[in-house]
Amino acid sequence: MVLSVMSLTGLCCKAKVSTDGNCLHISSFSMMWVGSHEEMSGEILQTIIDDGHITDDALDDIDMKRVQQLIVGSCPNHQPAATGAPPLNDKRFLFDIVANGRNSIDVDKFDYLARDSHYCNVKVSCDLNRLQRLTKVLDNEICFKWSEYENIFELFHARATMHRRVYTHRKAKAIELMLVDALIAADPVLNMTERIHDPREFVKMDDTLLKQIENYSMLHPHFEESDDHAPVIASQKIITRLRKRQLYKYCSEVIIPPSVISANLWKVPSVQDVITCYSGPVHIKEEDVILCENSIDFAMKSKNPLDNVHFFDNFDSRDKYSMLKNTVSPMYPDIFQEHKLRAYSRDGSPDHVDAVKHAFDRWVSKMWNDKVVTSTPLRPPHTLVKKAAAVPAGQLEVPRQTLQQSAVHLSVDSSGSRMEKKRKIQLDSIPE
């Protein structure tokens, strides 16, 4: 029975895991859904039960409520006992397994980090198997052996690495911005913002939604004649650009100074604030510029999650204690969150991209007086290089003797004597 409950918990948490992994249907609709993904996971579970996919004799009502509690876990602003099941005061640590609001160490994170790093071929250094083995429950809390401090740090460092290199990668964010634009454009016809609150409709909004928009005319014979379908046509144009990989262009980005963040002085500028800093010949339209703020942290905003982790000496220990990072090593950071502001251009022409970059750089210089510089320069535009014509045999500019001499390397061995080492190259094709 316990295994069945835990298995069902893991199944229903796949929707929750997908949010941290930035799957299409979750991340694109996060701006439309008011509430947490834990709450939606609980509603999906309730829908599965109501539709009869789980028989009453398999799990009783108390077990179902318990599964909902485990999905919500110990996340802030959630009270597990409010779901209707009797409280487990003597086993509160169970609510830290799936969604740990105490220090964010949970199997949810283990699952998506291991999966995404594997399929994205990103090497992470945390040992998840070791971390699961060296645990112990003390005072109704999951504690870890003292030797795992660095391993836990690497867990959160791996999370930040995946967000930086995969989830918020420049191209990934460009695609996400295009998906959001396409969904918003089609919403007046498809009414997705209304359907998003129904769990039965929510689970249908996956990658196939793009195909539904692209093939919308197949289900509507008078599609091209009706003005009511103009939003779908606008959405289709964006998806067509996406299929052809004509993505929104990354222009520039800047790391917001931590001192500005800590002093609560940071406010995302408007697009108009940025483009007014441009004085060149290109006309920049406000609707062609996107300012995207990215925040990457150790899962607890500006806090160090290890400050909320307790440790033990060995498996015979009955006492738990905290470990300060400075007592472990002075090389651990003091800042656990970074804020970046990026500029994207919907207009992919090189002149427009350069103009947006220039405007953004000027705005950064105006804000912080050249004390902060933009990062990650643009790549030069790709140009096709014509293949050089073959040189006739009688007009070879480099003598064969010179090429033969260049094939001989002189090196010095341990005794100081000189030895010749010929490189194996083919000179048969070079005329005399």
Short mmCIF file of C-alpha atoms in Angstrom, two decimals, residues 52-376:
data_model
loop_
_atom_site.label_atom_id
_atom_site.label_comp_id
_atom_site.label_asym_id
_atom_site.label_seq_id
_atom_site.Cartn_x
_atom_site.Cartn_y
_atom_site.Cartn_z
CA GLY A 52 -12.38 6.41 -12.38
CA HIS A 53 -8.86 5.62 -13.56
CA ILE A 54 -8.12 4.48 -10.01
CA THR A 55 -10.62 2.10 -8.45
CA ASP A 56 -11.95 2.71 -4.97
CA ASP A 57 -10.68 -0.64 -3.70
CA ALA A 58 -7.08 0.18 -4.70
CA LEU A 59 -6.61 3.21 -2.46
CA ASP A 60 -9.05 4.71 -0.01
CA ASP A 61 -9.82 8.37 0.43
CA ILE A 62 -7.26 8.85 3.20
CA ASP A 63 -4.50 7.47 0.97
CA MET A 64 -5.50 9.82 -1.83
CA LYS A 65 -5.42 12.81 0.50
CA ARG A 66 -2.02 11.65 1.70
CA VAL A 67 -0.72 11.60 -1.87
CA GLN A 68 -1.89 15.17 -2.32
CA GLN A 69 -0.08 16.11 0.87
CA LEU A 70 3.14 14.54 -0.37
CA ILE A 71 2.86 16.42 -3.68
CA VAL A 72 2.46 19.73 -1.90
CA GLY A 73 5.15 18.72 0.58
CA SER A 74 6.60 21.32 2.93
CA CYS A 75 6.48 24.14 0.42
CA PRO A 76 5.84 27.59 1.86
CA ASN A 77 2.23 28.79 2.08
CA HIS A 78 0.95 25.20 2.09
CA GLN A 79 -0.47 23.29 5.01
CA PRO A 80 -0.56 19.55 4.28
CA ALA A 81 -3.17 18.85 6.94
CA ALA A 82 -5.61 21.15 5.15
CA THR A 83 -6.26 18.53 2.46
CA GLY A 84 -8.37 16.44 4.81
CA ALA A 85 -6.04 13.62 5.82
CA PRO A 86 -5.01 13.21 9.48
CA PRO A 87 -1.73 15.01 10.22
CA LEU A 88 1.45 12.96 10.49
CA ASN A 89 3.09 14.85 13.31
CA ASP A 90 5.48 12.00 14.06
CA LYS A 91 6.52 11.68 10.38
CA ARG A 92 6.77 15.24 9.18
CA PHE A 93 9.97 14.36 7.31
CA LEU A 94 7.84 12.56 4.70
CA PHE A 95 6.70 15.93 3.39
CA ASP A 96 10.30 16.89 2.64
CA ILE A 97 10.82 14.03 0.20
CA VAL A 98 9.03 15.32 -2.91
CA ALA A 99 8.82 19.09 -2.38
CA ASN A 100 11.15 20.25 0.35
CA GLY A 101 10.33 23.79 1.41
CA ARG A 102 12.84 23.62 4.26
CA ASN A 103 16.05 23.51 2.21
CA SER A 104 14.94 22.45 -1.31
CA ILE A 105 16.75 19.07 -1.23
CA ASP A 106 14.17 16.66 -2.65
CA VAL A 107 13.77 13.85 -5.16
CA ASP A 108 12.06 16.25 -7.55
CA LYS A 109 15.39 17.99 -8.02
CA PHE A 110 17.28 14.68 -8.16
CA ASP A 111 15.01 13.50 -10.96
CA TYR A 112 15.11 16.45 -13.35
CA LEU A 113 18.81 17.21 -12.83
CA ALA A 114 19.84 13.63 -13.59
CA ARG A 115 17.49 13.40 -16.57
CA ASP A 116 18.17 16.79 -18.15
CA SER A 117 21.93 16.76 -17.63
CA HIS A 118 22.09 13.33 -19.27
CA TYR A 119 20.04 14.20 -22.34
CA CYS A 120 21.61 17.64 -22.73
CA ASN A 121 25.11 16.19 -22.27
CA VAL A 122 25.96 18.62 -19.48
CA LYS A 123 28.34 17.22 -16.91
CA VAL A 124 27.38 17.82 -13.29
CA SER A 125 29.57 16.84 -10.38
CA CYS A 126 27.06 16.05 -7.63
CA ASP A 127 26.76 12.39 -6.62
CA LEU A 128 23.02 11.86 -6.19
CA ASN A 129 23.30 8.17 -5.23
CA ARG A 130 25.75 8.93 -2.46
CA LEU A 131 23.58 11.78 -1.23
CA GLN A 132 20.58 9.46 -0.91
CA ARG A 133 22.56 6.77 0.93
CA LEU A 134 24.15 9.01 3.54
CA THR A 135 20.94 10.29 5.11
CA LYS A 136 19.26 9.80 8.44
CA VAL A 137 16.10 11.05 10.13
CA LEU A 138 16.76 13.01 13.32
CA ASP A 139 14.10 15.00 15.15
CA ASN A 140 11.63 14.44 12.34
CA GLU A 141 14.00 15.92 9.76
CA ILE A 142 16.08 14.37 6.98
CA CYS A 143 19.73 15.00 7.87
CA PHE A 144 22.94 14.25 6.02
CA LYS A 145 26.35 13.00 7.00
CA TRP A 146 28.82 15.81 7.62
CA SER A 147 31.01 14.69 4.72
CA GLU A 148 28.22 15.56 2.24
CA TYR A 149 28.38 19.32 2.68
CA GLU A 150 30.33 19.79 -0.54
CA ASN A 151 28.16 17.24 -2.36
CA ILE A 152 25.02 19.18 -1.39
CA PHE A 153 26.67 22.40 -2.52
CA GLU A 154 27.38 20.74 -5.87
CA LEU A 155 23.70 19.77 -6.10
CA PHE A 156 22.65 23.41 -6.03
CA HIS A 157 25.59 24.40 -8.19
CA ALA A 158 24.42 21.81 -10.74
CA ARG A 159 20.96 23.34 -10.66
CA ALA A 160 22.40 26.79 -11.34
CA THR A 161 24.57 25.33 -14.10
CA MET A 162 21.58 23.72 -15.83
CA HIS A 163 19.62 26.94 -15.65
CA ARG A 164 22.54 28.93 -17.04
CA ARG A 165 23.56 26.51 -19.79
CA VAL A 166 20.23 24.91 -20.74
CA TYR A 167 17.01 26.31 -19.27
CA THR A 168 17.93 29.99 -19.82
CA HIS A 169 20.31 29.50 -22.74
CA ARG A 170 20.11 32.37 -25.22
CA LYS A 171 18.59 30.21 -27.96
CA ALA A 172 16.27 28.40 -25.56
CA LYS A 173 14.92 31.70 -24.26
CA ALA A 174 14.49 33.00 -27.82
CA ILE A 175 12.39 29.94 -28.64
CA GLU A 176 10.41 30.34 -25.42
CA LEU A 177 9.68 33.98 -26.21
CA MET A 178 8.46 32.99 -29.67
CA LEU A 179 6.25 30.27 -28.22
CA VAL A 180 4.71 32.70 -25.76
CA ASP A 181 4.07 35.22 -28.55
CA ALA A 182 2.46 32.52 -30.70
CA LEU A 183 0.21 31.32 -27.88
CA ILE A 184 -0.82 34.83 -26.88
CA ALA A 185 -1.58 35.67 -30.52
CA ALA A 186 -3.84 32.63 -30.91
CA ASP A 187 -5.54 32.94 -27.52
CA PRO A 188 -8.49 35.13 -28.67
CA VAL A 189 -9.60 32.23 -30.89
CA LEU A 190 -8.47 29.18 -28.93
CA ASN A 191 -9.39 30.58 -25.47
CA MET A 192 -6.43 28.96 -23.78
CA THR A 193 -6.46 31.35 -20.82
CA GLU A 194 -9.92 30.08 -19.93
CA ARG A 195 -9.12 26.41 -20.45
CA ILE A 196 -5.91 26.53 -18.42
CA HIS A 197 -7.76 26.29 -15.10
CA ASP A 198 -9.44 23.00 -16.00
CA PRO A 199 -7.08 20.06 -15.28
CA ARG A 200 -8.65 18.01 -18.08
CA GLU A 201 -7.91 20.79 -20.57
CA PHE A 202 -4.55 21.63 -19.03
CA VAL A 203 -3.06 18.19 -19.71
CA LYS A 204 -4.00 18.52 -23.39
CA MET A 205 -1.85 21.62 -23.82
CA ASP A 206 1.41 19.96 -24.74
CA ASP A 207 3.64 20.13 -27.82
CA THR A 208 0.73 19.10 -30.07
CA LEU A 209 -0.80 22.52 -29.49
CA LEU A 210 1.55 23.95 -32.12
CA LYS A 211 0.26 21.44 -34.65
CA GLN A 212 -3.30 22.40 -33.78
CA ILE A 213 -2.52 26.02 -34.59
CA GLU A 214 -0.64 25.16 -37.78
CA ASN A 215 -3.43 22.87 -39.04
CA TYR A 216 -6.28 25.05 -37.83
CA SER A 217 -7.63 25.53 -41.37
CA MET A 218 -8.26 21.78 -41.75
CA LEU A 219 -11.01 21.95 -39.12
CA HIS A 220 -12.45 25.26 -40.35
CA PRO A 221 -13.40 25.20 -44.07
CA HIS A 222 -13.94 29.00 -44.28
CA PHE A 223 -10.77 29.77 -42.39
CA GLU A 224 -9.20 32.15 -44.95
CA GLU A 225 -12.45 34.03 -45.55
CA SER A 226 -13.13 34.93 -41.94
CA ASP A 227 -11.57 37.92 -40.22
CA ASP A 228 -12.17 36.28 -36.85
CA HIS A 229 -9.26 33.94 -37.51
CA ALA A 230 -6.68 36.70 -37.96
CA PRO A 231 -5.11 35.93 -34.54
CA VAL A 232 -4.47 32.34 -35.65
CA ILE A 233 -2.81 33.55 -38.85
CA ALA A 234 -0.53 35.82 -36.81
CA SER A 235 0.32 32.88 -34.57
CA GLN A 236 1.00 30.65 -37.58
CA LYS A 237 3.52 33.17 -38.93
CA ILE A 238 5.48 33.04 -35.69
CA ILE A 239 5.45 29.23 -35.67
CA THR A 240 6.60 29.20 -39.30
CA ARG A 241 9.58 31.36 -38.32
CA LEU A 242 10.24 28.91 -35.50
CA ARG A 243 10.15 25.91 -37.86
CA LYS A 244 12.61 27.66 -40.18
CA ARG A 245 14.76 28.60 -37.19
CA GLN A 246 14.39 32.29 -37.90
CA LEU A 247 14.54 32.96 -34.18
CA TYR A 248 14.36 36.20 -32.31
CA LYS A 249 17.89 37.58 -32.21
CA TYR A 250 19.86 37.90 -29.01
CA CYS A 251 21.37 41.38 -28.81
CA SER A 252 23.09 41.84 -25.46
CA GLU A 253 22.85 41.19 -21.74
CA VAL A 254 24.11 42.62 -18.48
CA ILE A 255 24.54 41.23 -14.97
CA ILE A 256 22.77 43.50 -12.51
CA PRO A 257 25.19 44.52 -9.69
CA PRO A 258 24.42 42.54 -6.51
CA SER A 259 24.60 45.76 -4.49
CA VAL A 260 21.70 47.14 -6.51
CA ILE A 261 19.65 43.99 -5.89
CA SER A 262 20.37 43.85 -2.16
CA ALA A 263 19.39 47.51 -1.77
CA ASN A 264 16.06 46.90 -3.59
CA LEU A 265 16.98 49.52 -6.17
CA TRP A 266 16.52 47.31 -9.21
CA LYS A 267 13.57 47.79 -11.50
CA VAL A 268 13.24 46.33 -14.98
CA PRO A 269 13.31 49.22 -17.47
CA SER A 270 10.71 49.73 -20.12
CA VAL A 271 11.58 49.17 -23.76
CA GLN A 272 11.10 52.88 -24.33
CA ASP A 273 13.77 53.64 -21.72
CA VAL A 274 16.27 51.60 -23.73
CA ILE A 275 15.48 52.69 -27.28
CA THR A 276 15.60 56.38 -26.33
CA CYS A 277 19.33 55.86 -25.69
CA TYR A 278 19.84 55.15 -29.40
CA SER A 279 20.73 57.98 -31.76
CA GLY A 280 21.60 56.11 -34.96
CA PRO A 281 19.91 55.99 -38.36
CA VAL A 282 17.93 52.76 -37.78
CA HIS A 283 14.32 53.18 -36.67
CA ILE A 284 13.70 50.89 -33.68
CA LYS A 285 10.09 49.99 -33.07
CA GLU A 286 9.08 49.38 -29.49
CA GLU A 287 7.20 46.21 -30.39
CA ASP A 288 10.33 44.72 -31.98
CA VAL A 289 12.36 44.78 -28.75
CA ILE A 290 12.05 42.36 -25.83
CA LEU A 291 13.69 42.86 -22.45
CA CYS A 292 13.96 39.56 -20.61
CA GLU A 293 15.01 39.29 -16.97
CA ASN A 294 16.65 36.04 -15.84
CA SER A 295 17.24 35.13 -12.22
CA ILE A 296 19.39 32.13 -11.32
CA ASP A 297 19.87 31.06 -7.73
CA PHE A 298 20.44 28.10 -5.42
CA ALA A 299 16.69 27.40 -5.21
CA MET A 300 16.12 29.74 -2.26
CA LYS A 301 16.57 33.14 -3.91
CA SER A 302 19.39 35.06 -2.21
CA LYS A 303 19.73 32.63 0.70
CA ASN A 304 22.22 29.80 1.10
CA PRO A 305 20.12 26.61 1.30
CA LEU A 306 22.85 24.83 3.24
CA ASP A 307 22.16 27.11 6.19
CA ASN A 308 18.90 25.15 6.58
CA VAL A 309 20.49 21.70 6.32
CA HIS A 310 21.40 19.67 9.41
CA PHE A 311 24.18 17.09 9.59
CA PHE A 312 25.29 14.20 11.77
CA ASP A 313 28.67 12.64 12.52
CA ASN A 314 27.90 8.94 11.91
CA PHE A 315 24.92 6.62 11.74
CA ASP A 316 25.09 5.99 15.50
CA SER A 317 24.69 9.69 16.22
CA ARG A 318 21.51 11.01 17.77
CA ASP A 319 22.35 14.67 17.51
CA LYS A 320 22.11 16.97 14.52
CA TYR A 321 23.88 20.26 13.94
CA SER A 322 24.40 23.00 11.38
CA MET A 323 27.61 23.67 9.50
CA LEU A 324 28.73 27.15 8.55
CA LYS A 325 30.29 27.40 5.10
CA ASN A 326 33.32 29.31 6.41
CA THR A 327 34.14 26.47 8.79
CA VAL A 328 34.15 24.04 5.86
CA SER A 329 36.13 26.13 3.41
CA PRO A 330 36.73 29.86 2.89
CA MET A 331 36.22 29.37 -0.86
CA TYR A 332 32.42 29.07 -0.73
CA PRO A 333 30.61 32.13 -2.16
CA ASP A 334 28.76 34.81 -0.26
CA ILE A 335 26.25 35.51 -3.04
CA PHE A 336 23.78 32.83 -4.15
CA GLN A 337 21.72 34.63 -6.75
CA GLU A 338 22.37 36.46 -10.00
CA HIS A 339 20.11 38.70 -12.05
CA LYS A 340 20.59 39.26 -15.75
CA LEU A 341 18.77 41.50 -18.17
CA ARG A 342 18.78 40.50 -21.83
CA ALA A 343 17.70 42.28 -24.95
CA TYR A 344 16.17 40.43 -27.90
CA SER A 345 15.05 41.70 -31.29
CA ARG A 346 12.02 40.35 -33.09
CA ASP A 347 13.43 41.90 -36.26
CA GLY A 348 16.28 39.67 -37.34
CA SER A 349 17.98 42.09 -39.75
CA PRO A 350 21.65 42.71 -38.80
CA ASP A 351 21.20 46.49 -38.77
CA HIS A 352 18.28 46.29 -36.37
CA VAL A 353 20.09 43.86 -34.09
CA ASP A 354 23.15 46.12 -33.98
CA ALA A 355 20.94 49.12 -33.25
CA VAL A 356 19.22 47.36 -30.33
CA LYS A 357 22.60 46.26 -28.98
CA HIS A 358 23.91 49.82 -29.23
CA ALA A 359 20.82 51.20 -27.46
CA PHE A 360 21.06 48.59 -24.70
CA ASP A 361 24.78 49.22 -24.15
CA ARG A 362 24.18 52.96 -23.98
CA TRP A 363 21.42 52.42 -21.42
CA VAL A 364 23.74 50.27 -19.28
CA SER A 365 26.43 52.96 -19.48
CA LYS A 366 23.88 55.61 -18.51
CA MET A 367 22.66 53.59 -15.54
CA TRP A 368 26.00 52.67 -14.01
CA ASN A 369 28.55 55.05 -15.53
CA ASP A 370 30.64 52.40 -17.28
CA LYS A 371 31.16 50.52 -14.01
CA VAL A 372 29.10 47.66 -15.44
CA VAL A 373 29.70 46.32 -18.93
CA THR A 374 27.59 44.09 -21.10
CA SER A 375 28.72 40.52 -21.64
CA THR A 376 28.73 37.85 -24.33
#
